[in-house]
Coordinates of C-alpha atoms (C1' of nucleotides) in Angstrom, one line a residue:
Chain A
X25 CA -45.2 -49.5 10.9
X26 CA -47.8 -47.7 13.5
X27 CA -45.8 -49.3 16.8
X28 CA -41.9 -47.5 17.3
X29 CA -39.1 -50.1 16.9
X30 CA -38.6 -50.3 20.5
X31 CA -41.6 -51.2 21.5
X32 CA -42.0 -54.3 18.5
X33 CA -38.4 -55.1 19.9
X34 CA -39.8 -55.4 22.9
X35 CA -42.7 -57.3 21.4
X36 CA -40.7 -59.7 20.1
X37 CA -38.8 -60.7 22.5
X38 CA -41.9 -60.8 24.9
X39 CA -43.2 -63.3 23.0
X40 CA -40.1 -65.5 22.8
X41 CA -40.1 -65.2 26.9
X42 CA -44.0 -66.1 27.0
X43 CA -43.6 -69.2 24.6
X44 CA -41.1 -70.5 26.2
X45 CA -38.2 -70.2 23.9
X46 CA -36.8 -67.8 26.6
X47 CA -37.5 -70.3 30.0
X48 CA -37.2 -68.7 33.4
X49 CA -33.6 -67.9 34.4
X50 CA -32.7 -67.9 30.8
X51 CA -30.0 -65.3 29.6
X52 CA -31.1 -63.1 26.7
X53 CA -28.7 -62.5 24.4
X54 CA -26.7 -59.2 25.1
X55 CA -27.5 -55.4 24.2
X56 CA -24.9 -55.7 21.2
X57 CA -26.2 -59.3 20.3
X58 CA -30.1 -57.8 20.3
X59 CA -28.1 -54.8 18.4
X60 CA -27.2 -56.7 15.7
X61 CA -30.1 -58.8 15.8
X62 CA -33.0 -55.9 15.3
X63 CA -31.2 -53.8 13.2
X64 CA -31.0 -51.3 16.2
X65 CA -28.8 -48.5 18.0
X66 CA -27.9 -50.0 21.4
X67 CA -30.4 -46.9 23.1
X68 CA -33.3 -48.6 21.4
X69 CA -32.9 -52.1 22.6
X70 CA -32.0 -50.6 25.9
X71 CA -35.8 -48.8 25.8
X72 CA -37.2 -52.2 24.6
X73 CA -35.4 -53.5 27.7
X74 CA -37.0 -51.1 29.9
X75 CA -40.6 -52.1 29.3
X76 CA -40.0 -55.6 29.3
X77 CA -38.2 -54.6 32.8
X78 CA -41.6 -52.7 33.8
X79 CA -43.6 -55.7 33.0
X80 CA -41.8 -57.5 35.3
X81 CA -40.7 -60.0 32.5
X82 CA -37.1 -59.9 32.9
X83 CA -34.3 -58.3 35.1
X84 CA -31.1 -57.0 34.3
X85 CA -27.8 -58.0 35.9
X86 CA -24.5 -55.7 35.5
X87 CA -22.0 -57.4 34.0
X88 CA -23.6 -60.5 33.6
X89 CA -26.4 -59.9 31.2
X90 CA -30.4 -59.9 31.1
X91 CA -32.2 -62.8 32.5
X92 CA -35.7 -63.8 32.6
X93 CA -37.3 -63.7 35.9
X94 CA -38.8 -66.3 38.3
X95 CA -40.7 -65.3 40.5
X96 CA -40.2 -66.2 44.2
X97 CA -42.6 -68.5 46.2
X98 CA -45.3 -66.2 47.2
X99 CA -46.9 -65.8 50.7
X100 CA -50.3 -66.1 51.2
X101 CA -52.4 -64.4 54.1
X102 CA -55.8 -65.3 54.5
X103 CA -57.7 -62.2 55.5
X104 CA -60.9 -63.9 56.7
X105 CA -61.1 -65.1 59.9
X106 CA -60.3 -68.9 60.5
X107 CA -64.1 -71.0 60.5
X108 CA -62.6 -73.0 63.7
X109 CA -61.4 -70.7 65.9
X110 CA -64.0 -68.0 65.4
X111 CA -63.6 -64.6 64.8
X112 CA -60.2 -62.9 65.2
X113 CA -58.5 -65.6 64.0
X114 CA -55.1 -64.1 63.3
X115 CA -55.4 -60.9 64.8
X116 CA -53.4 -60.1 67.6
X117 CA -49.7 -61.8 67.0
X118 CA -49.8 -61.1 63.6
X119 CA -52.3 -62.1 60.4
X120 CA -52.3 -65.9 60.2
X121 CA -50.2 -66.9 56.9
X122 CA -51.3 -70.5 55.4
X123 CA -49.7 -72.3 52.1
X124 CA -46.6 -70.8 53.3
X125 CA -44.3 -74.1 54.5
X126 CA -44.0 -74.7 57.7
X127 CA -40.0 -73.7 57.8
X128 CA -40.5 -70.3 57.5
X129 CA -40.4 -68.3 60.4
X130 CA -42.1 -65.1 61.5
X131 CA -40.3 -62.2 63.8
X132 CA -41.8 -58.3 64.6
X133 CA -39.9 -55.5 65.5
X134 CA -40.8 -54.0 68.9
X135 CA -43.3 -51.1 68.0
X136 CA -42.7 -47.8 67.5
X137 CA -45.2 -45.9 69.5
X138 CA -46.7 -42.2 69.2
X139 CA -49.2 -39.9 69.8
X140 CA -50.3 -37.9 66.9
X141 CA -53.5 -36.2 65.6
X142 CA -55.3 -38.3 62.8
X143 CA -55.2 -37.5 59.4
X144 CA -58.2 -37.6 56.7
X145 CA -57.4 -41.4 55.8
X146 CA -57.7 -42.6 59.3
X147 CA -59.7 -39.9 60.6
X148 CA -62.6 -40.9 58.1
X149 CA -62.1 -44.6 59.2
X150 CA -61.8 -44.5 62.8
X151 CA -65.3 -41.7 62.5
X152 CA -63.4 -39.6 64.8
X153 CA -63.1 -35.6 63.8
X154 CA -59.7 -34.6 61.6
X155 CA -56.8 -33.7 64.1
X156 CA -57.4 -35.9 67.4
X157 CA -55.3 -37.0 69.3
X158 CA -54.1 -41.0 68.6
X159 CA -52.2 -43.4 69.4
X160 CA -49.8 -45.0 66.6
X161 CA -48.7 -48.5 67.4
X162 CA -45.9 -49.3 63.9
X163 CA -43.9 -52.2 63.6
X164 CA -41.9 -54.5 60.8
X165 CA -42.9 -57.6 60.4
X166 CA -40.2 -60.1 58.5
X167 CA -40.1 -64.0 57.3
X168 CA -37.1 -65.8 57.5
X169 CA -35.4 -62.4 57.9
X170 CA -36.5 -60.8 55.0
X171 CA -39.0 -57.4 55.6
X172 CA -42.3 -58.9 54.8
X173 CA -45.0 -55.9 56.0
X174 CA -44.9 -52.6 57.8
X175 CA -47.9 -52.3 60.1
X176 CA -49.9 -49.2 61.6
X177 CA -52.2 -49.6 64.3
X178 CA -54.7 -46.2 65.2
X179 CA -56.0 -46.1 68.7
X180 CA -58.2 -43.0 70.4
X181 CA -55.3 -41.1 72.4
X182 CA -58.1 -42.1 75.1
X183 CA -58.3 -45.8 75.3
X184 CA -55.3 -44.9 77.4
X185 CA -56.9 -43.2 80.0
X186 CA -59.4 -45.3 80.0
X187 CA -57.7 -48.0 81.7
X188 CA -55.9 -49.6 78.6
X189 CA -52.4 -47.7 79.4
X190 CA -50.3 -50.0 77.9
X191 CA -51.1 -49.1 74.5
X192 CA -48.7 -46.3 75.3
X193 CA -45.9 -48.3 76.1
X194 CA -43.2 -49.2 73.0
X195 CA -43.7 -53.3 73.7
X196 CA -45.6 -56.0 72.2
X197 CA -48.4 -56.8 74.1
X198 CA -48.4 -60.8 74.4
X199 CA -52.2 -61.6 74.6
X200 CA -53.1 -59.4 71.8
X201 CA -54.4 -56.2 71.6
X202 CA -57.7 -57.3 70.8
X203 CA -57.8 -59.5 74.4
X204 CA -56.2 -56.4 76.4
X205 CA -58.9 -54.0 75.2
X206 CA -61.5 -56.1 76.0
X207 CA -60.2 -56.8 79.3
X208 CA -59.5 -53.3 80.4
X209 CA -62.0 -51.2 78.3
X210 CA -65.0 -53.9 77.8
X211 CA -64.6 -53.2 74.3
X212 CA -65.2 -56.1 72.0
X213 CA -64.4 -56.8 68.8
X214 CA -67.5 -58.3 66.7
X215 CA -66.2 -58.0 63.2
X216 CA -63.6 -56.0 61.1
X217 CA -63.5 -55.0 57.3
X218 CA -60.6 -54.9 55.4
X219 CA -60.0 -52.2 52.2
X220 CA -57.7 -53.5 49.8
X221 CA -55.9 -51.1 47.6
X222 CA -52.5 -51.2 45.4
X223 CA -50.4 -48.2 45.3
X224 CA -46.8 -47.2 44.1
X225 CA -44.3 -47.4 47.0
X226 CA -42.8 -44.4 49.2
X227 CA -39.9 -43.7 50.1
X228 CA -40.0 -45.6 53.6
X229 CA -41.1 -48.9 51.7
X230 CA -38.2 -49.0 48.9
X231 CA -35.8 -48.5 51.6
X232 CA -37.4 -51.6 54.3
X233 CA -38.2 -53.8 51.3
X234 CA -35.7 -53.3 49.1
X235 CA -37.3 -52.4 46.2
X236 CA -36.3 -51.5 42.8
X237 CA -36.1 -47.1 43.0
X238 CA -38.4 -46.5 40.1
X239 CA -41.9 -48.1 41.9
X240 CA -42.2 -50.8 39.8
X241 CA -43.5 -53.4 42.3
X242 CA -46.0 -51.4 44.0
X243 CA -47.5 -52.3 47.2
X244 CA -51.0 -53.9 48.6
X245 CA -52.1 -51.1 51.1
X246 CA -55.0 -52.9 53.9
X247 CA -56.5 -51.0 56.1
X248 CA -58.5 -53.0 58.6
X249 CA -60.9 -51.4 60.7
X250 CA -62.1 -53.0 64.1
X251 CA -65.9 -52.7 65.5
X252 CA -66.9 -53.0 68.4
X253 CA -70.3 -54.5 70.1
X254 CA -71.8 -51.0 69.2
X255 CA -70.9 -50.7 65.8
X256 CA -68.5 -48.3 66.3
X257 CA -64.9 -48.4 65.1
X258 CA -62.2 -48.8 68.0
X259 CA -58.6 -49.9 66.0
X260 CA -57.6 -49.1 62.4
X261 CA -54.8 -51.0 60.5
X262 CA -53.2 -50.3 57.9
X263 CA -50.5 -53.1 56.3
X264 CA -48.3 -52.6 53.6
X265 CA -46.9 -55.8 51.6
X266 CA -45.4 -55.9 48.5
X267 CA -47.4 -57.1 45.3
X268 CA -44.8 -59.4 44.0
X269 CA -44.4 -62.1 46.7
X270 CA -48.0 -61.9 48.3
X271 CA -51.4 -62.9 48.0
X272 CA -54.7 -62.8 50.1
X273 CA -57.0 -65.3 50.4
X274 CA -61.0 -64.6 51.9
X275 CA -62.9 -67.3 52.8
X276 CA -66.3 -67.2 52.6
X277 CA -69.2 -70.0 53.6
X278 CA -68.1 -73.0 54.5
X279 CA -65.0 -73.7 52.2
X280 CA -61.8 -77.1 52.7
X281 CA -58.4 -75.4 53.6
X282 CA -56.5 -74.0 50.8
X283 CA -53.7 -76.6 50.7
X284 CA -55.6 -78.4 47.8
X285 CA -55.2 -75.2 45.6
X286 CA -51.5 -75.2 45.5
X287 CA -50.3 -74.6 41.8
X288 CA -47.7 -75.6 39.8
X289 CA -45.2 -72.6 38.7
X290 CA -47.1 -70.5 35.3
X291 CA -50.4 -71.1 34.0
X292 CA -53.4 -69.2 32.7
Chain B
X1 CA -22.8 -38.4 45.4
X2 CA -24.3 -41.6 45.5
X3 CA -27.5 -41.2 43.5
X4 CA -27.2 -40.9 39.7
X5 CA -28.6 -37.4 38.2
X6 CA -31.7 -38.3 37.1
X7 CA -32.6 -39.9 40.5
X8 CA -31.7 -36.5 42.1
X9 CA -33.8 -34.9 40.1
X10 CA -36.8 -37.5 39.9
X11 CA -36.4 -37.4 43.8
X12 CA -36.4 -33.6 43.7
X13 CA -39.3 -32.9 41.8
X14 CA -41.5 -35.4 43.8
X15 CA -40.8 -34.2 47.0
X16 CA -42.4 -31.4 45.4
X17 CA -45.0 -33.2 44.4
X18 CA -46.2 -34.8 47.5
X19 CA -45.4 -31.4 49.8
X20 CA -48.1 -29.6 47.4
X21 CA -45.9 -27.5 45.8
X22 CA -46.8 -28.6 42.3
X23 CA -50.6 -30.0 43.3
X24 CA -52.5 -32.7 41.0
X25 CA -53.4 -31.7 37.6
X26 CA -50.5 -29.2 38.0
X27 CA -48.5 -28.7 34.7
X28 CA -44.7 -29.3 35.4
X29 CA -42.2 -27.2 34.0
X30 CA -41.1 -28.1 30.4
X31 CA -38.3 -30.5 29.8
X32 CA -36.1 -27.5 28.4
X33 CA -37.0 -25.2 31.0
X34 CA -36.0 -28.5 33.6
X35 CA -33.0 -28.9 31.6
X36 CA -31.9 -25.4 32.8
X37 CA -33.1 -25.8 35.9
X38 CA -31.3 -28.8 37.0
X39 CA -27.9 -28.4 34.3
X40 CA -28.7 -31.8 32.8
X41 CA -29.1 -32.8 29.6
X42 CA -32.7 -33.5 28.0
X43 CA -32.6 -36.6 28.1
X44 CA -31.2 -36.9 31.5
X45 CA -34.7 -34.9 32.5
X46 CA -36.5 -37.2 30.4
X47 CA -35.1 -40.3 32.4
X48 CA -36.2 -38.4 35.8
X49 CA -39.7 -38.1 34.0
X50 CA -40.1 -41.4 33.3
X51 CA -39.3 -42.7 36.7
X52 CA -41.9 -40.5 37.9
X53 CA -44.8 -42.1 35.5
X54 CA -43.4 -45.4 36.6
X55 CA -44.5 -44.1 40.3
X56 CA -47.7 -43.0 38.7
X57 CA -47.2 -39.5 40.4
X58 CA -47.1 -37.4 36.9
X59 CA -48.6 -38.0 33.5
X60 CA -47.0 -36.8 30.0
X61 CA -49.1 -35.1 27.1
X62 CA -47.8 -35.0 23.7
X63 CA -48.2 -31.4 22.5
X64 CA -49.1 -30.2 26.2
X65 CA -46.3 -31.2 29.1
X66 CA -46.0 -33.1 31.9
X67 CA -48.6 -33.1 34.6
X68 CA -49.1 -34.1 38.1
X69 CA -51.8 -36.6 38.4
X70 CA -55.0 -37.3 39.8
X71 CA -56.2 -40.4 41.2
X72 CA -59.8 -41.5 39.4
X73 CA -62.5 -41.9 42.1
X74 CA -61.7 -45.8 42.4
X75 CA -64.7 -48.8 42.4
X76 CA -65.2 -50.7 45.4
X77 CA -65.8 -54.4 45.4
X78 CA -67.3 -56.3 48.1
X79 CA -65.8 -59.7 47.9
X80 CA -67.2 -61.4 51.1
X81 CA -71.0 -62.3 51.1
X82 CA -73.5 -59.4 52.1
X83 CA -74.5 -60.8 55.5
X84 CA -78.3 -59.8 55.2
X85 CA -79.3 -61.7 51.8
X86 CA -76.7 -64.9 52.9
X87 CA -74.4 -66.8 51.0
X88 CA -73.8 -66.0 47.4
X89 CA -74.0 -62.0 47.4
X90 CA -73.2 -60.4 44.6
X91 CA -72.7 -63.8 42.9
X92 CA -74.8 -64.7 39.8
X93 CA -75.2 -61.3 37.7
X94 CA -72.0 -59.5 39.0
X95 CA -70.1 -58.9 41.9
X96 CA -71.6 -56.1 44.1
X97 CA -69.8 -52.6 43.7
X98 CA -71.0 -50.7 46.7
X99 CA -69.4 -47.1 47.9
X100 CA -69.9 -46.7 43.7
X101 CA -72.0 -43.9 43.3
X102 CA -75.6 -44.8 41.9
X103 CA -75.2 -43.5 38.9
X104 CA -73.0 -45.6 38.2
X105 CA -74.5 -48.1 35.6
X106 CA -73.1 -51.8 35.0
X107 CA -73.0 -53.9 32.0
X108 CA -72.1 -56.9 30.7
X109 CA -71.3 -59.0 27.2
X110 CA -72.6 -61.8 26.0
X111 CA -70.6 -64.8 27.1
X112 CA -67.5 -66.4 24.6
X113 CA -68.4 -69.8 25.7
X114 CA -65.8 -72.5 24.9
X115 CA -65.1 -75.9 25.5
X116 CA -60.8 -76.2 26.3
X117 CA -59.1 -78.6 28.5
X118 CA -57.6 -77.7 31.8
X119 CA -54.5 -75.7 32.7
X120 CA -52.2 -76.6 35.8
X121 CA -53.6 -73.6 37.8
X122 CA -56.9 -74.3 36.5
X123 CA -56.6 -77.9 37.1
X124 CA -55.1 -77.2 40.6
X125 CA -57.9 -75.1 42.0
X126 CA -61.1 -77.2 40.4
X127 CA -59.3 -80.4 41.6
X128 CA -59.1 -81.9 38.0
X129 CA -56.5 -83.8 36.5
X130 CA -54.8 -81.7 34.0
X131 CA -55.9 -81.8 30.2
X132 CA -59.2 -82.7 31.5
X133 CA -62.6 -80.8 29.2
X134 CA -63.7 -77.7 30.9
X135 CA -66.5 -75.3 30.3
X136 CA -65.1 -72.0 30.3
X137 CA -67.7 -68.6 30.0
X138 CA -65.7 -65.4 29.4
X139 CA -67.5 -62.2 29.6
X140 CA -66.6 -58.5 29.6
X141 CA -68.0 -56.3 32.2
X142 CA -68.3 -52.2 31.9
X143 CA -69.4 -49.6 33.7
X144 CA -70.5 -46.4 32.9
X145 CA -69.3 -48.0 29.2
X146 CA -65.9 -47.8 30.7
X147 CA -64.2 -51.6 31.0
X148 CA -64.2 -52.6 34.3
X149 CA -63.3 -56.4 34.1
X150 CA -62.6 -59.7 32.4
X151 CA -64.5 -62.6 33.9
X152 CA -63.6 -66.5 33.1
X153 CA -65.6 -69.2 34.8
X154 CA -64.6 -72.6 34.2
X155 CA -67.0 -75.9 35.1
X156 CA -66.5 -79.7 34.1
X157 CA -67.1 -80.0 30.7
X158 CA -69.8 -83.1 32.1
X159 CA -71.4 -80.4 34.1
X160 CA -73.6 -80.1 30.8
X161 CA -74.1 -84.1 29.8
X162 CA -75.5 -84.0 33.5
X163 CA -78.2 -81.8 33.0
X164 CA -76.9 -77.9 33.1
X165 CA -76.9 -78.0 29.1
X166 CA -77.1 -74.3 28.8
X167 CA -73.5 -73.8 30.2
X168 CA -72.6 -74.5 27.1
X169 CA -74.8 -72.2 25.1
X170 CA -73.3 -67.9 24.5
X171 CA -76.2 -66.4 26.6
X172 CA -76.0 -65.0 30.2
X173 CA -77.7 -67.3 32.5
X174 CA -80.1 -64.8 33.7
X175 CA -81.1 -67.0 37.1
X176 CA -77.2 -66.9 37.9
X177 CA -75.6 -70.2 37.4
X178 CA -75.7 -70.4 40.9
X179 CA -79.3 -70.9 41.0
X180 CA -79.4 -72.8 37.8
X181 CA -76.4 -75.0 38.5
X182 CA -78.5 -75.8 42.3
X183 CA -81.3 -76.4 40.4
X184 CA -80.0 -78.7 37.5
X185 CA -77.3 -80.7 39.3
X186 CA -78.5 -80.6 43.0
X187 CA -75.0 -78.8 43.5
X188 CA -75.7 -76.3 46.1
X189 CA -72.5 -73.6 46.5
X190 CA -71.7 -73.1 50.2
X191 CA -69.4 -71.5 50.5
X192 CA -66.2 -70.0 48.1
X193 CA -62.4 -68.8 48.4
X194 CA -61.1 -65.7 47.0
X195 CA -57.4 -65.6 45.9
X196 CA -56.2 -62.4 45.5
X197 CA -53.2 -61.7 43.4
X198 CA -51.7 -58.7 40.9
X199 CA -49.3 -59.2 38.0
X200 CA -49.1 -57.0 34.9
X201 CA -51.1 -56.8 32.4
X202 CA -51.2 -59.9 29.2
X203 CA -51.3 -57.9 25.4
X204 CA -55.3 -58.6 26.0
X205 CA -56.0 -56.9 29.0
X206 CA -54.0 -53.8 28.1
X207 CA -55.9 -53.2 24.7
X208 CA -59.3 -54.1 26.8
X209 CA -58.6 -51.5 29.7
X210 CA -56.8 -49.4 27.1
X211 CA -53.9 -49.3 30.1
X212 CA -50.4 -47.7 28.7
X213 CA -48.4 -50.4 26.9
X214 CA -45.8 -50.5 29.2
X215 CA -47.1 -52.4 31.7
X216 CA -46.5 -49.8 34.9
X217 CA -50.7 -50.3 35.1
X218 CA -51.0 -53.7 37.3
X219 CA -53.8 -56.0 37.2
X220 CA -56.1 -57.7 40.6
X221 CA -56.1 -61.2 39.7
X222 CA -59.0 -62.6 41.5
X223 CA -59.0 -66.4 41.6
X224 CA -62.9 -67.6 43.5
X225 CA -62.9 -71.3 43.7
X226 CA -66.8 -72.3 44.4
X227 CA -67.5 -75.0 47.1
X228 CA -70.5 -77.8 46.9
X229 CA -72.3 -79.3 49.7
X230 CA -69.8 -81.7 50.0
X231 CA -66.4 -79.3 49.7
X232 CA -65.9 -79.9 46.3
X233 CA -65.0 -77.3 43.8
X234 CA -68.0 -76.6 41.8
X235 CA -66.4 -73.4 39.8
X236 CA -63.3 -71.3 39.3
X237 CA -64.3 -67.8 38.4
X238 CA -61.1 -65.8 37.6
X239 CA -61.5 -61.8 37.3
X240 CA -59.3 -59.1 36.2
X241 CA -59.4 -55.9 37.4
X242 CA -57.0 -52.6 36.7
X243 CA -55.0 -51.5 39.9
X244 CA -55.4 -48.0 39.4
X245 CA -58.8 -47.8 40.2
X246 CA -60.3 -50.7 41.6
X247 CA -60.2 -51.6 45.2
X248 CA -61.8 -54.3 47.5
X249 CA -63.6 -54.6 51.1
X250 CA -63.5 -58.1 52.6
X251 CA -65.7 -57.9 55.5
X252 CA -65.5 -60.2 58.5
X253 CA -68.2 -60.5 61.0
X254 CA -71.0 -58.1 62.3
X255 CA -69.6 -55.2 60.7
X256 CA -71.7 -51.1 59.8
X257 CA -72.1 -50.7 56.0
X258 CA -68.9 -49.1 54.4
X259 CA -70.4 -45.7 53.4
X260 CA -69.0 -43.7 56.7
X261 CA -65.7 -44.9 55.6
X262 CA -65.9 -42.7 52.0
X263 CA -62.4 -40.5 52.6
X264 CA -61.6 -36.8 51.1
X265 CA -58.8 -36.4 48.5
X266 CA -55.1 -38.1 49.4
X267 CA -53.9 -39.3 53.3
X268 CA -50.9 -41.2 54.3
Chain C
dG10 C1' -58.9 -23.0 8.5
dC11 C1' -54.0 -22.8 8.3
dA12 C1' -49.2 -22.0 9.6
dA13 C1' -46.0 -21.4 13.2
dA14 C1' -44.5 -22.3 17.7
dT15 C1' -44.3 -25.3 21.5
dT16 C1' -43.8 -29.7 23.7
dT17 C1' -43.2 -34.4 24.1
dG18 C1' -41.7 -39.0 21.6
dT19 C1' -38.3 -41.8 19.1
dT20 C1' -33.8 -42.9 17.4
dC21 C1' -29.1 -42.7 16.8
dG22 C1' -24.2 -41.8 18.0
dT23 C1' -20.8 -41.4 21.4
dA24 C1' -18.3 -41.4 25.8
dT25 C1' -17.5 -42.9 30.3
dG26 C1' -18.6 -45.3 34.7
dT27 C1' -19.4 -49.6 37.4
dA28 C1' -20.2 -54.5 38.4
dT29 C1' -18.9 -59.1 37.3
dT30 C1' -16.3 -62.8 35.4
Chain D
dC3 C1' -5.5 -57.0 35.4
dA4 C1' -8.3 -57.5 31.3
dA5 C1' -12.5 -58.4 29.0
dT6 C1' -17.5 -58.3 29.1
dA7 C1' -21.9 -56.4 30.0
dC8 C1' -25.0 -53.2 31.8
dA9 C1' -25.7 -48.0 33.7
dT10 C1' -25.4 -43.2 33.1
dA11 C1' -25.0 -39.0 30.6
dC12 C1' -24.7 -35.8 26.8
dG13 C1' -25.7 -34.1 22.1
dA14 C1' -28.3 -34.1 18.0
dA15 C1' -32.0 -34.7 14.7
dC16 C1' -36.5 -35.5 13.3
dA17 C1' -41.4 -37.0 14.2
dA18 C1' -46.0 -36.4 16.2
dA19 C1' -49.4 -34.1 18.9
dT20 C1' -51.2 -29.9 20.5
dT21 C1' -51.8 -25.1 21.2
dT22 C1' -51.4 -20.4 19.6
dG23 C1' -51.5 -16.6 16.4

DNA sequence: GCAAATTTGTTCGTATGTATT
DNA sequence: CAATACATACGAACAAATTTG
């Protein structure tokens, strides 16, 4: 008797859903059913509920009931560059996104752009002192008109001046940004590294994705930072995604396409 | 009026969280003095709490109160290949954790070595049909005595008929099976995919990681299929990592070592 | 070291609101 | 419109962990 009733509720049932006696989709029997069931006030299996809600085991529908969840087809972005066409494969129009069929289709909001002094985060990454000046390049990326990413790119305020003005300017620029800078500025991209971290959404990303209020799908955070032929970093990105319908693939040595790998639903 | 009461108030006191007006390791008020403070009931406060733990901004403390929290210094994982000692960095003994301070001291268990037969997403990424004998190696890794990860790698059960017989015996492999497996087989790895994924957390992993119970905790899933010299899967290492404080650098091309990148206390 | 006070955790009862069928 | 099912909110009681006197 060491574990509280809800939480053995909750054990219970989450074994029924993990062995398959509750299959995905499945209704669960209602809160007065489960009531009667466990010997329980309604509060209690509504707490046993709750976790099973926070592990992302099921999802409850007003007036219809609780349901086991299935979770959507998820997108994979592959984060290494592709072997064929050399480095920045990807970059530019957006981050390539393999295993995903072919019928989905990929749109960007014009970006939002700003100047603005850099903060620690970006500061640190871009090895440029706290509170200088740079440019903000932000736009929304969606699939099949659903919000898919939010995207941040950090320029030097300079690069501007320098002959790349149309950083400054709120459109996409076609060839890339990665082409323009090393058109106007010389500057070329030799390799970029990519941070991977997982955070609770803000407020920003439950509104553009949709997501449930209480931060229960959290969010992969990337920041990609961009070096140049001297080592030096000249573009920092940072893309959100949310955890539940994305993965990331890196490719390393000389590896087949990931087509093969395609899994059935479950496992482990 | 749109917002229910505890949202209000769960979206009140984290505003005043993240504009430093109750700072990390801050206690927050008590849930009687909150219940005054907002005119709700207690458990109307304790439903604004919890919302807040979901979002991993605040912590609770039996006996003590409710406390704004404080990110752990998190590990870093390289996953691509360090491009100075080639292919297969970090592969072998353990992945490489670099931006880890180097005091920081590693450590593994012997191997649970078992003999099983393949699931779909096992099957899928070694190229097997399903049901087919697999090798699989389990091992716990710590650091600092902390756990850190769970690692599974899976080979053809035949690997060991054809020569690698110590796959199948409980002792690390002190050569790295990459090595011995190159030795023993002619099977040299050239190259490997890392698919990264988060879920929550299985009944094993939270009483490994000792995460809360709940499941608000999420797990890196890190699926690395191994590639032979003729593109065939070789391995399939799968890795577990907690969210909270494990992140990981994927670096592509001719890129500076990550250590200028090491950022001060919170950012946006 | 122990008892009291403080603080959060669990459980129940009850009432009312809102979404769906 | 009525019935069903989940969502929100309040009140109350006791338990468990911790700190304080």
């Amino acid at each position: 008797m060491a574990d509280p009733k809800y939480r053995q509720i909750a054990d219970g049932l989450r074994f029924k859903i993990e062995s398959g006696v509750y299959p995905p989709d499945q209704k669960l029997p209602t809160e007065s059913d489960l009531t009667d069931e466990f010997g329980a006030s309604r509060n209690t299996i509504r707490d046993a509920i709750k976790s099973l809600i926070n592990l992302g085991l099921v999802e409850t529908r007003p007036g219809q009931g609780t349901f086991v969840t299935k979770r959507p087809d998820p997108l994979v972005t592959t984060l290494s560059a592709d072997e064929v066409t050399g480095l920045g494969g990807g970059e530019g129009a957006a981050y390539r996104s393999e295993v995903s069929e072919e019928h989905r289709t990929p749109a960007v909001s014009e970006p939002d752009v700003r100047v603005q002094t850099a903060g620690g985060e970006i500061a640190a990454r871009l090895r440029v002192p706290e509170g200088m000046r740079l440019i903000s390049r932000h736009q929304q990326r969606f699939i099949d008109g659903t919000p898919w990413s939010l995207q941040t790119s950090f320029y030097p305020r300079q690069f501007a001046n320098q002959g790349a003005e149309r950083l400054l300017e709120d459109q996409d620029i076609a060839e890339g940004t990665v082409e323009y800078l090393l058109k106007k500025l010389k500057l070329k991209q030799v390799g970029y590294r990519d941070w991977i971290t997982v955070r609770a959404p803000n407020l920003n990303e439950i509104t553009f994705f949709r997501l449930p209020p209480d931060g229960r799908v959290q969010v992969f955070e990337i920041f990609r930072t961009a070096f140049d032929q001297d080592a030096n970093p000249m573009r920092v990105t940072v893309t959100v995604f949310p955890t539940d319908c994305n993965q990331f693939i890196v490719n390393v040595g000389k590896v087949p396409p990931a087509k093969y790998e395609v899994v059935p639903p479950d496992g482990s």
